[in-house]
DNA sequence: ACAACTATACAGACTAGTCTATATAGTGAT
DNA sequence: ATCACTATATAGACTAGTCTGTATAGTTGT
């Protein structure tokens, strides 16, 4: 029968409300109402709103990893697997566009939190992981300049393109920006080979 | 004696609190306490909190334009004036770092607001203006490929680098990212000439 | 006198989180 | 099959505090 638990309903509702309206602006009552769940079900599953936010951040991170796993499966080389990162974000953008694409949910979450908060650190870890994937995939390619410094610089360049494109795509409601950033990354890699 | 008006005190206090703690998380009382001003002074100068937020966004935009005007004055050509955009953001980053650099205040403000809100549109206009400056300065340079399409693509590439670097610099507390993005833009322009 | 300001009190809605009490479904032991 | 137990769910009242915004009376400098 695979019943949907209150926890799952809460994470789904929180995911939608947090992404669309922001975390601070979203009250506990909105979340439980949208989830169709009793308030105590929230506090039986999560210690506090902060705990729910932490679970939300975690779920978004995992969601992206899953999208990337699908997009990068069966690809021939690191080049294609780097471009698949853009595809994974594109999938993400298309998915959220129904309720109005607002850029990266994790970056938006971080934007609401004070410096040095655990939430910002969690989002930073996510972005570092994305960077590590870019670095790993690029390291398999035979660049003309195969120094570690060049690899690091190219990695960072692609990460900047990625984050910039997603943020500006969300602002200007032009998800095509992500595709164009993908093309830029593609040309960048081609040039360096 | 050049007295500081309640309005100025409020904008300064709101600027600090909104940037450091987020807009939604900052209450009216925090703002007036930090400003050292009566609550009615806020509502005599601003119709509502939203009105104060709009003024905040406007002030940040103007602040950046001023920083850019200083950085781009007396520069020889469009190339240098494009790089000066990175310098202006770097100044911004250094300035805010005292209370913990958290990236672009305008992008962070947009991140808290729902899609299609007037605040997001105001921030979008700011970013479009920055893009127009990049475009304008680049258009003065004698690129090998001087087609409008190439100019547009290079403009967008630099804008992506800019936004990505600022966001990630704020997250990872590494303001050097902005300098490195500047170098990337520099190389990009050099290559295209 | 006039304008800008301060200081407080207030209304009313909303906030996160706690509490009690109840319902239901599944498990294991006898 | 029945009983006791456990886990998870429900409804809804309740506390204690915060939120934006208003009203009112008094103060200060020119």
PDB file of C-alpha atoms in Angstrom, chain A residues 44-160:
ATOM      1  CA  UNK A  44       7.149  14.477  16.029  1.00  0.00           C
ATOM      2  CA  UNK A  45       9.253  14.301  12.881  1.00  0.00           C
ATOM      3  CA  UNK A  46      11.361  17.435  13.243  1.00  0.00           C
ATOM      4  CA  UNK A  47      12.792  19.028  16.355  1.00  0.00           C
ATOM      5  CA  UNK A  48      12.086  22.563  15.152  1.00  0.00           C
ATOM      6  CA  UNK A  49      11.556  24.694  12.083  1.00  0.00           C
ATOM      7  CA  UNK A  50      15.351  24.889  11.754  1.00  0.00           C
ATOM      8  CA  UNK A  51      15.447  21.126  11.689  1.00  0.00           C
ATOM      9  CA  UNK A  52      12.873  21.105   8.890  1.00  0.00           C
ATOM     10  CA  UNK A  53      14.949  23.682   7.015  1.00  0.00           C
ATOM     11  CA  UNK A  54      18.031  21.484   7.400  1.00  0.00           C
ATOM     12  CA  UNK A  55      16.068  18.534   5.995  1.00  0.00           C
ATOM     13  CA  UNK A  56      14.873  20.747   3.136  1.00  0.00           C
ATOM     14  CA  UNK A  57      18.433  21.738   2.247  1.00  0.00           C
ATOM     15  CA  UNK A  58      19.492  18.118   2.421  1.00  0.00           C
ATOM     16  CA  UNK A  59      16.619  17.013   0.181  1.00  0.00           C
ATOM     17  CA  UNK A  60      17.444  19.644  -2.454  1.00  0.00           C
ATOM     18  CA  UNK A  61      21.057  18.537  -2.433  1.00  0.00           C
ATOM     19  CA  UNK A  62      20.079  14.894  -2.856  1.00  0.00           C
ATOM     20  CA  UNK A  63      17.543  15.801  -5.536  1.00  0.00           C
ATOM     21  CA  UNK A  64      20.251  17.473  -7.586  1.00  0.00           C
ATOM     22  CA  UNK A  65      22.642  14.544  -7.136  1.00  0.00           C
ATOM     23  CA  UNK A  66      19.906  12.246  -8.441  1.00  0.00           C
ATOM     24  CA  UNK A  67      19.219  14.455 -11.453  1.00  0.00           C
ATOM     25  CA  UNK A  68      22.927  14.530 -12.200  1.00  0.00           C
ATOM     26  CA  UNK A  69      23.254  10.759 -11.835  1.00  0.00           C
ATOM     27  CA  UNK A  70      20.550  10.304 -14.487  1.00  0.00           C
ATOM     28  CA  UNK A  71      22.038  12.914 -16.817  1.00  0.00           C
ATOM     29  CA  UNK A  72      25.622  11.667 -16.522  1.00  0.00           C
ATOM     30  CA  UNK A  73      24.887   7.947 -16.840  1.00  0.00           C
ATOM     31  CA  UNK A  74      26.261   6.271 -19.972  1.00  0.00           C
ATOM     32  CA  UNK A  75      28.242   9.294 -21.091  1.00  0.00           C
ATOM     33  CA  UNK A  76      31.498   8.644 -22.861  1.00  0.00           C
ATOM     34  CA  UNK A  77      33.949  10.997 -21.159  1.00  0.00           C
ATOM     35  CA  UNK A  78      34.613  13.788 -18.637  1.00  0.00           C
ATOM     36  CA  UNK A  79      33.828  16.467 -21.187  1.00  0.00           C
ATOM     37  CA  UNK A  80      30.261  15.236 -21.638  1.00  0.00           C
ATOM     38  CA  UNK A  81      29.881  14.606 -17.931  1.00  0.00           C
ATOM     39  CA  UNK A  82      30.808  18.205 -17.140  1.00  0.00           C
ATOM     40  CA  UNK A  83      28.192  19.445 -19.585  1.00  0.00           C
ATOM     41  CA  UNK A  84      25.701  17.083 -17.951  1.00  0.00           C
ATOM     42  CA  UNK A  85      25.983  19.231 -14.814  1.00  0.00           C
ATOM     43  CA  UNK A  86      24.373  22.071 -16.769  1.00  0.00           C
ATOM     44  CA  UNK A  87      21.719  19.645 -17.999  1.00  0.00           C
ATOM     45  CA  UNK A  88      20.939  18.593 -14.431  1.00  0.00           C
ATOM     46  CA  UNK A  89      20.438  22.228 -13.438  1.00  0.00           C
ATOM     47  CA  UNK A  90      18.374  22.775 -16.554  1.00  0.00           C
ATOM     48  CA  UNK A  91      16.109  19.898 -15.497  1.00  0.00           C
ATOM     49  CA  UNK A  92      15.846  21.557 -12.128  1.00  0.00           C
ATOM     50  CA  UNK A  93      14.899  24.861 -13.702  1.00  0.00           C
ATOM     51  CA  UNK A  94      12.274  23.350 -15.969  1.00  0.00           C
ATOM     52  CA  UNK A  95      10.840  21.473 -13.016  1.00  0.00           C
ATOM     53  CA  UNK A  96      10.396  24.515 -10.816  1.00  0.00           C
ATOM     54  CA  UNK A  97       9.239  26.786 -13.593  1.00  0.00           C
ATOM     55  CA  UNK A  98       5.641  25.732 -13.032  1.00  0.00           C
ATOM     56  CA  UNK A  99       5.495  27.906  -9.947  1.00  0.00           C
ATOM     57  CA  UNK A 100       7.895  30.492 -11.324  1.00  0.00           C
ATOM     58  CA  UNK A 101      11.582  29.645 -11.626  1.00  0.00           C
ATOM     59  CA  UNK A 102      13.506  31.535  -8.950  1.00  0.00           C
ATOM     60  CA  UNK A 103      17.056  30.234  -9.440  1.00  0.00           C
ATOM     61  CA  UNK A 104      18.883  27.764  -7.228  1.00  0.00           C
ATOM     62  CA  UNK A 105      16.828  26.912  -4.136  1.00  0.00           C
ATOM     63  CA  UNK A 106      19.952  26.293  -2.107  1.00  0.00           C
ATOM     64  CA  UNK A 107      21.573  29.599  -3.024  1.00  0.00           C
ATOM     65  CA  UNK A 108      18.284  31.343  -2.237  1.00  0.00           C
ATOM     66  CA  UNK A 109      18.122  29.580   1.119  1.00  0.00           C
ATOM     67  CA  UNK A 110      21.653  30.705   1.896  1.00  0.00           C
ATOM     68  CA  UNK A 111      20.768  34.256   0.939  1.00  0.00           C
ATOM     69  CA  UNK A 112      18.232  34.442   3.783  1.00  0.00           C
ATOM     70  CA  UNK A 113      20.600  33.179   6.442  1.00  0.00           C
ATOM     71  CA  UNK A 114      23.187  35.159   8.387  1.00  0.00           C
ATOM     72  CA  UNK A 115      26.900  34.700   7.790  1.00  0.00           C
ATOM     73  CA  UNK A 116      28.401  31.666   9.519  1.00  0.00           C
ATOM     74  CA  UNK A 117      25.013  29.997   9.978  1.00  0.00           C
ATOM     75  CA  UNK A 118      24.867  26.217   9.687  1.00  0.00           C
ATOM     76  CA  UNK A 119      22.492  26.621   6.754  1.00  0.00           C
ATOM     77  CA  UNK A 120      24.984  28.668   4.753  1.00  0.00           C
ATOM     78  CA  UNK A 121      27.682  26.157   5.561  1.00  0.00           C
ATOM     79  CA  UNK A 122      25.473  23.302   4.350  1.00  0.00           C
ATOM     80  CA  UNK A 123      24.825  25.110   1.076  1.00  0.00           C
ATOM     81  CA  UNK A 124      28.534  25.836   0.758  1.00  0.00           C
ATOM     82  CA  UNK A 125      29.279  22.134   1.155  1.00  0.00           C
ATOM     83  CA  UNK A 126      26.815  21.408  -1.666  1.00  0.00           C
ATOM     84  CA  UNK A 127      28.500  23.881  -3.982  1.00  0.00           C
ATOM     85  CA  UNK A 128      31.912  22.492  -3.054  1.00  0.00           C
ATOM     86  CA  UNK A 129      30.659  19.044  -3.976  1.00  0.00           C
ATOM     87  CA  UNK A 130      29.474  20.286  -7.364  1.00  0.00           C
ATOM     88  CA  UNK A 131      32.876  21.861  -7.848  1.00  0.00           C
ATOM     89  CA  UNK A 132      34.556  18.597  -6.906  1.00  0.00           C
ATOM     90  CA  UNK A 133      32.516  16.804  -9.586  1.00  0.00           C
ATOM     91  CA  UNK A 134      33.556  19.374 -12.200  1.00  0.00           C
ATOM     92  CA  UNK A 135      37.176  19.015 -11.106  1.00  0.00           C
ATOM     93  CA  UNK A 136      37.049  15.220 -11.153  1.00  0.00           C
ATOM     94  CA  UNK A 137      35.508  15.044 -14.627  1.00  0.00           C
ATOM     95  CA  UNK A 138      37.863  17.637 -16.095  1.00  0.00           C
ATOM     96  CA  UNK A 139      40.887  15.829 -14.642  1.00  0.00           C
ATOM     97  CA  UNK A 140      40.205  12.942 -16.991  1.00  0.00           C
ATOM     98  CA  UNK A 141      40.672  15.106 -20.071  1.00  0.00           C
ATOM     99  CA  UNK A 142      43.968  15.566 -21.941  1.00  0.00           C
ATOM    100  CA  UNK A 143      44.403  19.344 -21.822  1.00  0.00           C
ATOM    101  CA  UNK A 144      47.273  21.059 -23.629  1.00  0.00           C
ATOM    102  CA  UNK A 145      48.233  22.633 -20.326  1.00  0.00           C
ATOM    103  CA  UNK A 146      47.834  19.749 -17.887  1.00  0.00           C
ATOM    104  CA  UNK A 147      49.127  21.611 -14.829  1.00  0.00           C
ATOM    105  CA  UNK A 148      47.054  21.458 -11.619  1.00  0.00           C
ATOM    106  CA  UNK A 149      46.799  25.261 -11.671  1.00  0.00           C
ATOM    107  CA  UNK A 150      45.166  25.235 -15.094  1.00  0.00           C
ATOM    108  CA  UNK A 151      42.767  22.492 -14.029  1.00  0.00           C
ATOM    109  CA  UNK A 152      41.779  24.453 -10.933  1.00  0.00           C
ATOM    110  CA  UNK A 153      41.265  27.619 -12.926  1.00  0.00           C
ATOM    111  CA  UNK A 154      39.112  25.923 -15.543  1.00  0.00           C
ATOM    112  CA  UNK A 155      37.075  24.241 -12.811  1.00  0.00           C
ATOM    113  CA  UNK A 156      36.406  27.555 -11.124  1.00  0.00           C
ATOM    114  CA  UNK A 157      35.602  29.259 -14.411  1.00  0.00           C
ATOM    115  CA  UNK A 158      32.929  26.671 -15.162  1.00  0.00           C
ATOM    116  CA  UNK A 159      31.506  26.910 -11.625  1.00  0.00           C
ATOM    117  CA  UNK A 160      31.242  30.688 -11.960  1.00  0.00           C
TER     118      UNK A 160
END
